[in-house]
Amino acid sequence: VTALNSFMAQYGFWVLTFIKIALLLVIVLTVNAYLTWFERKVVAHMQSRIGPHRVGPHGLLQPAADGLKFLFKEDAMPAGVDKFVYLLAPFLALTLSLASLAVIPFGPKPLPFPFFGHQIDLWITNPDIGLLILFAVTALGVYGVALAGWASNSKYPLLGGLRSSAQMVSYELALTMSVVGVVLMANTFSLTQIIEAQSGRTVWGILPAWNVISFHGGFPQIVGFLCFFIAAIAETNRVPFDLPEAESELVAGFHTEYSSFKFAMFFIAEYTSMITVSALCTILFFGGWTSLFHDSWPFTHYLPGIILLPFGLWVIYDGLKYETIWGRLVLPVIGTGLTIIGALLLAGAWFAPLHEANEFIQAPFWLLSKIFFFLFFYVWTRGTLPRFRYDQLMNIGWKLLLPVSIANVIVTAGFVLLRSKP
Amino acid sequence: VSAPLVIFFILAALAVIGAVSLILQKHPIHSALSLIVVMVALAGLYLLMG
């Protein structure tokens, strides 16, 4: 035990970091899997369909079935491909999108118990130039798509790869320009400090001082946010900007020749970058983990319990009248679990340890709810908008988003200059 | 041996290997990829400087 203690005292930080990376990887991959389920369900209901409902109750095991299918499919490699680059491309896409998650902070306070004397923060790393690193890593993501298109040795993937390179280079400019306003207002590149700069109140304390509405130290970044979100949808190759994989023109674009798990890697990369972009929207423009309500309203701290408890009860009710026996067994069990967690969080009003737990989850709760909202927004856009034409895509990128975001930078810089005068 | 030193040697080796492969590759795309490796390794080295 003493040997372990001395080992941990010296290398504990590395062990802790590896544990955190493994944990985040497992969580993000699970969330990715259920994001596909969520997307199919929501889009289905928007189109008056039911969506996946055969595998497990409400189709909840559909992601597992999909994953197994990807693993067991034939791993076909077309003739004449550049083998090394062909295998490198999905690997690059996946690695870079997962790596960008490393700098995202999930909460301000470390866990209340230390790990062999090391503080457990809710982020893997928190560099002073977090935002720069994030943009650097996500910008490299274009290599995955472009190389996949080139290495496949086929017409459609090559065109998809070319389109995607052009699109990503065009929108990268507007994307980075639109966050300059936020950086000017917060005066830092560190993601945690950008959130802390938004922790006050604005409009006589009614609204939170989130960058999207706040006059604190600058100008409301509503225009910057719109530019950022549109450019970000284009960067992640999602509808309505999914021209690199426009199936009516290019079969499936850059991943036409990829099968089995190599295709799944592109898929996971796309969904992971959706999560990263949603987290970035939340952190830069919507105050990260800061609450929507004023601190002097302690009852708003029970919001997680207030949401979870009725939701759990509804899952029990819904499960009891489900069609299959399997569903009637499993759904009430899940519902009971959620109800118990919700009740425990509400019981924090009377019991000190539960109260502390409830206080601790406030910041992650707000951050994750906002991320979830933006993920829903992604799906919503997919269910609503048709794909742009290629010339429209380029017009929006170069003639609309770029000038508007530059104007936003100039206006914000002017306001920051006015405010900073002694 | 401190951690930054280990990371420095890994990145330095990566940069040198990338640079040699940039010259030796027959295919221009492979050369371009080697150049990217060199640049990424250099970015990591700059990051290490703090």
Short mmCIF file of C-alpha atoms in Angstrom, two decimals:
data_model
loop_
_atom_site.label_atom_id
_atom_site.label_comp_id
_atom_site.label_asym_id
_atom_site.label_seq_id
_atom_site.Cartn_x
_atom_site.Cartn_y
_atom_site.Cartn_z
CA VAL A 1 0.00 0.00 0.00
CA THR A 2 2.85 2.39 0.78
CA ALA A 3 4.47 1.45 -2.53
CA LEU A 4 1.19 2.25 -4.30
CA ASN A 5 0.91 5.53 -2.42
CA SER A 6 4.42 6.65 -3.33
CA PHE A 7 3.90 5.58 -6.95
CA MET A 8 0.64 7.54 -7.09
CA ALA A 9 2.20 10.58 -5.43
CA GLN A 10 4.69 10.71 -8.29
CA TYR A 11 2.72 9.47 -11.31
CA GLY A 12 -0.84 9.92 -10.02
CA PHE A 13 -1.50 12.77 -12.41
CA TRP A 14 -0.76 10.56 -15.43
CA VAL A 15 -2.84 7.67 -14.11
CA LEU A 16 -5.70 10.05 -13.36
CA THR A 17 -5.49 11.61 -16.83
CA PHE A 18 -5.57 8.19 -18.50
CA ILE A 19 -8.60 7.20 -16.41
CA LYS A 20 -10.35 10.45 -17.33
CA ILE A 21 -9.57 10.00 -21.04
CA ALA A 22 -10.88 6.42 -20.98
CA LEU A 23 -14.02 7.50 -19.13
CA LEU A 24 -14.71 10.42 -21.49
CA LEU A 25 -14.14 8.14 -24.49
CA VAL A 26 -16.66 5.57 -23.22
CA ILE A 27 -19.21 8.27 -22.37
CA VAL A 28 -18.81 10.11 -25.68
CA LEU A 29 -19.05 6.93 -27.76
CA THR A 30 -22.23 5.90 -25.88
CA VAL A 31 -23.70 9.37 -26.31
CA ASN A 32 -22.80 9.19 -30.02
CA ALA A 33 -24.62 5.89 -30.36
CA TYR A 34 -27.75 7.25 -28.71
CA LEU A 35 -27.47 10.47 -30.68
CA THR A 36 -28.06 8.41 -33.84
CA TRP A 37 -31.11 6.87 -32.15
CA PHE A 38 -32.32 10.30 -31.01
CA GLU A 39 -31.82 11.78 -34.48
CA ARG A 40 -33.70 8.96 -36.21
CA LYS A 41 -36.54 9.18 -33.69
CA VAL A 42 -36.91 12.97 -33.88
CA VAL A 43 -36.66 13.13 -37.68
CA ALA A 44 -39.14 10.24 -37.89
CA HIS A 45 -41.68 12.02 -35.70
CA MET A 46 -41.18 15.21 -37.72
CA GLN A 47 -42.11 13.22 -40.82
CA SER A 48 -45.07 11.42 -39.16
CA ARG A 49 -43.24 8.12 -38.88
CA ILE A 50 -42.43 6.05 -35.78
CA GLY A 51 -38.70 5.57 -36.33
CA PRO A 52 -36.71 2.63 -34.94
CA HIS A 53 -38.91 0.53 -32.63
CA ARG A 54 -38.11 -3.12 -33.31
CA VAL A 55 -34.83 -3.66 -31.45
CA GLY A 56 -35.57 -3.25 -27.75
CA PRO A 57 -38.33 -1.11 -26.24
CA HIS A 58 -38.73 2.12 -28.27
CA GLY A 59 -35.78 0.93 -30.38
CA LEU A 60 -33.38 1.62 -27.51
CA LEU A 61 -31.06 -1.23 -28.52
CA GLN A 62 -30.91 -0.07 -32.16
CA PRO A 63 -27.47 1.61 -31.70
CA ALA A 64 -26.06 -1.64 -30.30
CA ALA A 65 -27.48 -3.56 -33.27
CA ASP A 66 -26.01 -1.00 -35.68
CA GLY A 67 -22.63 -1.20 -33.97
CA LEU A 68 -22.58 -4.99 -34.20
CA LYS A 69 -23.62 -4.82 -37.83
CA PHE A 70 -20.72 -2.48 -38.60
CA LEU A 71 -18.28 -4.81 -36.85
CA PHE A 72 -19.41 -7.98 -38.62
CA LYS A 73 -19.82 -6.62 -42.16
CA GLU A 74 -17.32 -7.52 -44.85
CA ASP A 75 -14.42 -5.09 -44.80
CA ALA A 76 -14.22 -4.54 -48.55
CA MET A 77 -11.31 -2.60 -50.05
CA PRO A 78 -11.70 -1.49 -53.67
CA ALA A 79 -8.99 -2.29 -56.22
CA GLY A 80 -6.31 0.33 -56.92
CA VAL A 81 -6.68 2.34 -53.72
CA ASP A 82 -3.70 3.97 -52.09
CA LYS A 83 -3.71 1.53 -49.18
CA PHE A 84 -1.91 3.61 -46.56
CA VAL A 85 -3.86 6.83 -47.16
CA TYR A 86 -7.11 4.88 -47.59
CA LEU A 87 -6.68 3.43 -44.08
CA LEU A 88 -5.28 6.66 -42.62
CA ALA A 89 -8.26 8.82 -43.61
CA PRO A 90 -10.99 7.40 -41.30
CA PHE A 91 -8.41 7.12 -38.52
CA LEU A 92 -7.51 10.81 -38.91
CA ALA A 93 -11.14 11.92 -38.99
CA LEU A 94 -12.01 10.00 -35.83
CA THR A 95 -8.85 10.84 -33.86
CA LEU A 96 -9.03 14.56 -34.54
CA SER A 97 -12.70 14.90 -33.66
CA LEU A 98 -12.21 12.93 -30.43
CA ALA A 99 -9.02 14.86 -29.55
CA SER A 100 -10.86 18.17 -29.69
CA LEU A 101 -13.03 17.05 -26.77
CA ALA A 102 -9.98 17.01 -24.48
CA VAL A 103 -9.98 20.78 -23.91
CA ILE A 104 -13.70 21.14 -23.17
CA PRO A 105 -14.39 21.88 -19.47
CA PHE A 106 -17.51 20.28 -17.97
CA GLY A 107 -17.67 22.07 -14.62
CA PRO A 108 -15.90 24.70 -12.50
CA LYS A 109 -15.37 22.76 -9.26
CA PRO A 110 -13.19 19.65 -8.82
CA LEU A 111 -14.76 16.50 -7.38
CA PRO A 112 -15.02 16.70 -3.55
CA PHE A 113 -12.67 13.74 -3.04
CA PRO A 114 -9.05 13.79 -4.28
CA PHE A 115 -7.34 10.94 -6.16
CA PHE A 116 -4.24 10.04 -4.07
CA GLY A 117 -3.77 13.73 -3.30
CA HIS A 118 -4.48 14.86 -6.88
CA GLN A 119 -7.43 17.14 -7.51
CA ILE A 120 -10.02 15.66 -9.91
CA ASP A 121 -11.07 18.48 -12.24
CA LEU A 122 -13.96 18.06 -14.64
CA TRP A 123 -11.75 18.50 -17.69
CA ILE A 124 -8.89 16.53 -19.20
CA THR A 125 -6.76 19.60 -19.80
CA ASN A 126 -7.41 23.30 -19.46
CA PRO A 127 -4.74 25.19 -21.40
CA ASP A 128 -4.65 28.98 -21.59
CA ILE A 129 -5.07 28.75 -25.36
CA GLY A 130 -7.90 26.18 -25.26
CA LEU A 131 -9.93 27.91 -27.96
CA LEU A 132 -6.94 28.12 -30.33
CA ILE A 133 -6.11 24.44 -29.83
CA LEU A 134 -9.74 23.51 -30.44
CA PHE A 135 -9.84 25.38 -33.73
CA ALA A 136 -6.44 24.03 -34.76
CA VAL A 137 -7.50 20.43 -34.15
CA THR A 138 -10.96 20.73 -35.73
CA ALA A 139 -9.49 22.50 -38.76
CA LEU A 140 -7.29 19.46 -39.37
CA GLY A 141 -10.46 17.39 -39.68
CA VAL A 142 -10.71 18.36 -43.35
CA TYR A 143 -7.71 16.12 -44.08
CA GLY A 144 -9.74 13.04 -43.13
CA VAL A 145 -12.46 13.85 -45.64
CA ALA A 146 -10.21 15.13 -48.43
CA LEU A 147 -7.79 12.17 -48.16
CA ALA A 148 -10.65 9.69 -48.04
CA GLY A 149 -11.99 11.18 -51.26
CA TRP A 150 -8.61 11.08 -52.96
CA ALA A 151 -7.45 7.65 -51.78
CA SER A 152 -10.64 5.82 -52.78
CA ASN A 153 -9.57 5.86 -56.46
CA SER A 154 -13.11 6.57 -57.64
CA LYS A 155 -14.92 9.51 -59.26
CA TYR A 156 -17.69 10.24 -56.76
CA PRO A 157 -15.54 10.16 -53.63
CA LEU A 158 -12.96 12.40 -55.33
CA LEU A 159 -15.64 15.00 -56.17
CA GLY A 160 -17.04 14.73 -52.64
CA GLY A 161 -13.58 15.21 -51.16
CA LEU A 162 -12.91 18.25 -53.37
CA ARG A 163 -16.26 19.80 -52.49
CA SER A 164 -15.64 19.21 -48.85
CA SER A 165 -12.17 20.79 -48.95
CA ALA A 166 -13.56 23.88 -50.69
CA GLN A 167 -16.51 24.10 -48.30
CA MET A 168 -14.46 23.66 -45.14
CA VAL A 169 -11.79 26.17 -46.19
CA SER A 170 -14.51 28.72 -47.06
CA TYR A 171 -16.45 28.34 -43.82
CA GLU A 172 -13.38 28.03 -41.59
CA LEU A 173 -12.77 31.77 -42.14
CA ALA A 174 -16.26 32.81 -41.04
CA LEU A 175 -16.11 30.34 -38.15
CA THR A 176 -12.92 31.76 -36.66
CA MET A 177 -13.90 35.37 -37.43
CA SER A 178 -17.22 35.03 -35.60
CA VAL A 179 -15.60 34.06 -32.28
CA VAL A 180 -13.14 36.96 -32.32
CA GLY A 181 -15.85 39.13 -30.73
CA VAL A 182 -16.15 36.73 -27.80
CA VAL A 183 -12.38 36.64 -27.35
CA LEU A 184 -12.27 40.44 -27.39
CA MET A 185 -14.97 40.64 -24.71
CA ALA A 186 -13.46 37.97 -22.44
CA ASN A 187 -9.88 39.09 -23.18
CA THR A 188 -8.66 35.47 -23.03
CA PHE A 189 -8.44 32.24 -25.05
CA SER A 190 -9.03 30.01 -22.03
CA LEU A 191 -12.44 28.34 -22.20
CA THR A 192 -12.96 28.36 -18.41
CA GLN A 193 -12.14 32.07 -18.21
CA ILE A 194 -14.49 32.82 -21.12
CA ILE A 195 -17.28 31.14 -19.12
CA GLU A 196 -16.36 32.99 -15.92
CA ALA A 197 -16.48 36.31 -17.83
CA GLN A 198 -20.16 35.54 -18.52
CA SER A 199 -21.10 34.62 -14.95
CA GLY A 200 -22.65 38.00 -14.00
CA ARG A 201 -26.15 39.35 -14.61
CA THR A 202 -27.33 41.91 -17.15
CA VAL A 203 -30.48 44.05 -17.74
CA TRP A 204 -30.87 44.90 -14.00
CA GLY A 205 -30.17 41.32 -12.99
CA ILE A 206 -33.08 39.79 -14.93
CA LEU A 207 -31.03 38.02 -17.59
CA PRO A 208 -27.74 36.13 -17.34
CA ALA A 209 -24.72 37.97 -18.78
CA TRP A 210 -24.26 35.46 -21.59
CA ASN A 211 -22.27 36.77 -24.52
CA VAL A 212 -25.21 36.37 -26.86
CA ILE A 213 -27.28 39.07 -25.06
CA SER A 214 -24.92 40.85 -22.68
CA PHE A 215 -23.53 44.37 -22.98
CA HIS A 216 -20.90 43.52 -20.34
CA GLY A 217 -17.55 44.71 -21.63
CA GLY A 218 -18.73 44.85 -25.23
CA PHE A 219 -21.61 44.28 -27.56
CA PRO A 220 -24.16 41.40 -27.69
CA GLN A 221 -22.76 38.65 -29.88
CA ILE A 222 -26.09 37.57 -31.38
CA VAL A 223 -24.81 38.16 -34.92
CA GLY A 224 -21.54 36.42 -34.07
CA PHE A 225 -23.48 33.48 -32.71
CA LEU A 226 -25.64 33.13 -35.83
CA CYS A 227 -22.54 33.28 -38.06
CA PHE A 228 -20.75 30.78 -35.83
CA PHE A 229 -23.61 28.31 -35.76
CA ILE A 230 -24.23 28.42 -39.52
CA ALA A 231 -20.51 28.07 -40.25
CA ALA A 232 -20.27 25.27 -37.70
CA ILE A 233 -23.08 23.30 -39.34
CA ALA A 234 -21.18 23.67 -42.62
CA GLU A 235 -17.91 22.59 -40.93
CA THR A 236 -19.49 19.42 -39.59
CA ASN A 237 -20.95 18.61 -43.04
CA ARG A 238 -24.51 18.41 -41.74
CA VAL A 239 -27.77 19.19 -43.54
CA PRO A 240 -28.33 21.73 -45.16
CA PHE A 241 -24.60 21.92 -45.94
CA ASP A 242 -23.99 18.21 -46.56
CA LEU A 243 -22.84 18.66 -50.17
CA PRO A 244 -19.74 16.47 -49.70
CA GLU A 245 -22.09 13.51 -49.33
CA ALA A 246 -25.01 14.67 -51.45
CA GLU A 247 -26.51 11.28 -52.25
CA SER A 248 -28.56 12.46 -55.22
CA GLU A 249 -25.40 13.61 -57.03
CA LEU A 250 -22.43 11.77 -55.55
CA VAL A 251 -23.84 8.40 -54.31
CA ALA A 252 -22.48 8.98 -50.80
CA GLY A 253 -19.61 11.39 -51.46
CA PHE A 254 -16.27 10.85 -49.81
CA HIS A 255 -17.23 7.66 -47.98
CA THR A 256 -18.77 5.80 -50.93
CA GLU A 257 -15.93 3.26 -51.02
CA TYR A 258 -15.75 2.76 -47.26
CA SER A 259 -17.54 -0.18 -45.71
CA SER A 260 -17.90 -1.83 -42.33
CA PHE A 261 -16.13 -0.21 -39.38
CA LYS A 262 -14.17 2.26 -41.50
CA PHE A 263 -17.49 3.80 -42.46
CA ALA A 264 -18.55 3.72 -38.81
CA MET A 265 -15.41 5.71 -37.95
CA PHE A 266 -16.50 8.54 -40.28
CA PHE A 267 -19.95 8.33 -38.77
CA ILE A 268 -18.66 8.55 -35.18
CA ALA A 269 -16.34 11.40 -36.18
CA GLU A 270 -19.27 13.37 -37.58
CA TYR A 271 -21.38 12.92 -34.47
CA THR A 272 -18.46 13.70 -32.15
CA SER A 273 -17.80 16.96 -33.96
CA MET A 274 -21.51 17.76 -33.57
CA ILE A 275 -21.07 17.37 -29.81
CA THR A 276 -17.90 19.51 -29.84
CA VAL A 277 -19.58 22.28 -31.81
CA SER A 278 -22.63 22.25 -29.53
CA ALA A 279 -20.34 22.45 -26.50
CA LEU A 280 -18.46 25.32 -28.13
CA CYS A 281 -21.70 27.24 -28.85
CA THR A 282 -22.68 26.77 -25.22
CA ILE A 283 -19.31 27.83 -23.83
CA LEU A 284 -18.67 30.80 -26.11
CA PHE A 285 -22.12 32.34 -26.45
CA PHE A 286 -24.50 30.83 -23.87
CA GLY A 287 -22.49 31.09 -20.67
CA GLY A 288 -21.30 27.49 -20.42
CA TRP A 289 -22.25 26.12 -17.01
CA THR A 290 -23.81 29.35 -15.65
CA SER A 291 -27.46 29.08 -14.71
CA LEU A 292 -30.28 30.83 -16.55
CA PHE A 293 -31.67 32.02 -13.19
CA HIS A 294 -30.38 34.36 -10.53
CA ASP A 295 -28.36 32.89 -7.67
CA SER A 296 -30.83 34.35 -5.15
CA TRP A 297 -33.45 31.86 -6.34
CA PRO A 298 -32.28 28.68 -4.57
CA PHE A 299 -35.34 26.73 -5.67
CA THR A 300 -34.02 26.76 -9.25
CA HIS A 301 -31.23 24.49 -7.99
CA TYR A 302 -33.78 21.67 -7.77
CA LEU A 303 -34.48 21.84 -11.50
CA PRO A 304 -32.62 18.54 -12.24
CA GLY A 305 -34.81 16.73 -9.70
CA ILE A 306 -37.95 18.53 -10.88
CA ILE A 307 -37.25 17.33 -14.44
CA LEU A 308 -36.04 13.81 -13.59
CA LEU A 309 -38.82 12.81 -11.17
CA PRO A 310 -41.83 13.32 -13.49
CA PHE A 311 -39.84 11.96 -16.42
CA GLY A 312 -39.09 8.77 -14.44
CA LEU A 313 -42.74 8.43 -13.44
CA TRP A 314 -43.79 8.90 -17.07
CA VAL A 315 -41.32 6.19 -18.18
CA ILE A 316 -42.88 3.81 -15.60
CA TYR A 317 -46.40 4.66 -16.79
CA ASP A 318 -45.40 4.33 -20.45
CA GLY A 319 -43.57 1.06 -19.76
CA LEU A 320 -46.52 -0.59 -17.99
CA LYS A 321 -48.69 -0.29 -21.11
CA TYR A 322 -45.91 -1.10 -23.64
CA GLU A 323 -46.68 -3.69 -26.33
CA THR A 324 -43.97 -6.29 -25.64
CA ILE A 325 -43.32 -8.17 -22.40
CA TRP A 326 -39.64 -7.24 -22.59
CA GLY A 327 -40.60 -3.56 -22.71
CA ARG A 328 -43.08 -3.95 -19.83
CA LEU A 329 -40.21 -5.39 -17.77
CA VAL A 330 -37.34 -3.07 -18.73
CA LEU A 331 -38.98 0.36 -19.07
CA PRO A 332 -40.47 0.42 -15.51
CA VAL A 333 -37.06 -0.58 -14.11
CA ILE A 334 -35.36 2.32 -15.95
CA GLY A 335 -38.20 4.63 -14.89
CA THR A 336 -37.85 3.58 -11.24
CA GLY A 337 -34.12 4.30 -11.40
CA LEU A 338 -34.72 7.79 -12.83
CA THR A 339 -37.49 8.46 -10.29
CA ILE A 340 -35.21 7.46 -7.40
CA ILE A 341 -32.39 9.71 -8.65
CA GLY A 342 -34.84 12.60 -9.10
CA ALA A 343 -36.32 12.04 -5.62
CA LEU A 344 -32.83 11.92 -4.08
CA LEU A 345 -31.90 15.22 -5.76
CA LEU A 346 -35.13 16.82 -4.47
CA ALA A 347 -34.45 15.39 -1.00
CA GLY A 348 -31.34 17.59 -1.01
CA ALA A 349 -33.63 20.26 0.42
CA TRP A 350 -33.53 18.39 3.76
CA PHE A 351 -30.33 16.28 3.84
CA ALA A 352 -26.91 17.95 3.81
CA PRO A 353 -24.90 15.33 1.79
CA LEU A 354 -27.63 15.15 -0.87
CA HIS A 355 -27.75 18.94 -0.88
CA GLU A 356 -24.02 19.06 -1.62
CA ALA A 357 -24.41 16.51 -4.41
CA ASN A 358 -27.26 18.58 -5.87
CA GLU A 359 -25.15 21.74 -5.70
CA PHE A 360 -22.26 19.94 -7.37
CA ILE A 361 -24.26 18.76 -10.38
CA GLN A 362 -25.68 22.25 -11.06
CA ALA A 363 -22.85 23.35 -13.38
CA PRO A 364 -22.64 20.11 -15.41
CA PHE A 365 -26.45 20.01 -15.53
CA TRP A 366 -26.70 23.44 -17.15
CA LEU A 367 -23.78 22.80 -19.52
CA LEU A 368 -25.14 19.43 -20.67
CA SER A 369 -28.72 20.73 -21.04
CA LYS A 370 -27.53 23.52 -23.30
CA ILE A 371 -25.38 21.08 -25.31
CA PHE A 372 -28.44 18.84 -25.62
CA PHE A 373 -30.50 21.78 -26.85
CA PHE A 374 -27.99 22.52 -29.62
CA LEU A 375 -27.84 18.84 -30.58
CA PHE A 376 -31.63 18.92 -30.87
CA PHE A 377 -31.27 22.06 -33.00
CA TYR A 378 -28.96 20.14 -35.36
CA VAL A 379 -31.55 17.41 -35.77
CA TRP A 380 -34.30 19.98 -36.12
CA THR A 381 -32.46 21.70 -39.01
CA ARG A 382 -31.97 18.32 -40.64
CA GLY A 383 -35.69 17.64 -40.44
CA THR A 384 -36.57 21.09 -41.78
CA LEU A 385 -34.22 22.40 -44.45
CA PRO A 386 -33.42 21.10 -47.93
CA ARG A 387 -29.84 20.99 -49.15
CA PHE A 388 -28.28 24.15 -50.63
CA ARG A 389 -27.12 24.31 -54.21
CA TYR A 390 -23.35 24.51 -54.60
CA ASP A 391 -23.28 28.16 -55.80
CA GLN A 392 -25.63 29.13 -52.96
CA LEU A 393 -23.26 27.46 -50.52
CA MET A 394 -20.31 29.48 -51.76
CA ASN A 395 -22.37 32.71 -51.85
CA ILE A 396 -23.46 32.27 -48.24
CA GLY A 397 -19.93 31.52 -47.09
CA TRP A 398 -18.03 34.26 -48.88
CA LYS A 399 -20.58 37.02 -49.51
CA LEU A 400 -22.73 36.79 -46.40
CA LEU A 401 -21.07 35.10 -43.43
CA LEU A 402 -17.54 36.45 -43.88
CA PRO A 403 -18.43 40.18 -44.29
CA VAL A 404 -21.03 40.01 -41.52
CA SER A 405 -18.65 38.36 -39.09
CA ILE A 406 -15.91 40.89 -39.93
CA ALA A 407 -18.41 43.73 -39.35
CA ASN A 408 -19.28 42.08 -36.05
CA VAL A 409 -15.60 42.07 -35.06
CA ILE A 410 -15.26 45.78 -35.91
CA VAL A 411 -18.42 46.80 -34.00
CA THR A 412 -17.48 44.69 -30.97
CA ALA A 413 -13.94 46.05 -31.00
CA GLY A 414 -15.34 49.61 -31.04
CA PHE A 415 -17.61 48.91 -28.05
CA VAL A 416 -14.79 47.19 -26.14
CA LEU A 417 -12.60 50.24 -26.79
CA LEU A 418 -15.38 52.60 -25.53
CA ARG A 419 -15.93 50.54 -22.37
CA SER A 420 -12.25 50.22 -21.53
CA LYS A 421 -11.59 54.00 -21.53
CA PRO A 422 -10.71 55.17 -17.99
CA VAL B 1 13.59 12.28 -16.98
CA SER B 2 10.66 14.68 -16.94
CA ALA B 3 7.51 14.26 -19.02
CA PRO B 4 8.05 17.34 -21.25
CA LEU B 5 11.49 16.00 -22.15
CA VAL B 6 10.04 12.63 -23.20
CA ILE B 7 7.33 14.39 -25.26
CA PHE B 8 10.01 16.64 -26.77
CA PHE B 9 12.08 13.66 -27.96
CA ILE B 10 9.01 11.91 -29.40
CA LEU B 11 7.94 15.03 -31.30
CA ALA B 12 11.49 15.80 -32.42
CA ALA B 13 11.92 12.24 -33.74
CA LEU B 14 8.54 12.54 -35.50
CA ALA B 15 9.58 15.83 -37.12
CA VAL B 16 12.89 14.39 -38.36
CA ILE B 17 11.28 11.18 -39.65
CA GLY B 18 8.60 13.24 -41.39
CA ALA B 19 11.21 15.48 -42.97
CA VAL B 20 13.29 12.54 -44.26
CA SER B 21 10.17 10.81 -45.62
CA LEU B 22 9.14 14.09 -47.30
CA ILE B 23 12.28 13.82 -49.45
CA LEU B 24 12.26 10.07 -49.99
CA GLN B 25 8.58 9.52 -50.93
CA LYS B 26 7.94 8.84 -54.63
CA HIS B 27 4.30 9.97 -54.67
CA PRO B 28 3.71 13.75 -54.33
CA ILE B 29 0.65 13.26 -52.10
CA HIS B 30 2.70 11.14 -49.71
CA SER B 31 5.30 13.90 -49.63
CA ALA B 32 2.59 16.43 -48.81
CA LEU B 33 1.35 14.20 -46.00
CA SER B 34 4.89 13.95 -44.61
CA LEU B 35 5.04 17.74 -44.65
CA ILE B 36 1.85 17.82 -42.58
CA VAL B 37 3.47 15.42 -40.08
CA VAL B 38 6.48 17.76 -39.79
CA MET B 39 4.24 20.78 -39.25
CA VAL B 40 2.09 19.06 -36.62
CA ALA B 41 5.22 17.91 -34.77
CA LEU B 42 6.57 21.47 -34.88
CA ALA B 43 3.24 22.77 -33.55
CA GLY B 44 3.57 20.34 -30.65
CA LEU B 45 7.13 21.54 -30.02
CA TYR B 46 5.98 25.16 -29.92
CA LEU B 47 3.20 24.16 -27.53
CA LEU B 48 5.83 22.60 -25.23
CA MET B 49 7.61 25.95 -24.97
CA GLY B 50 4.69 27.16 -22.84
#
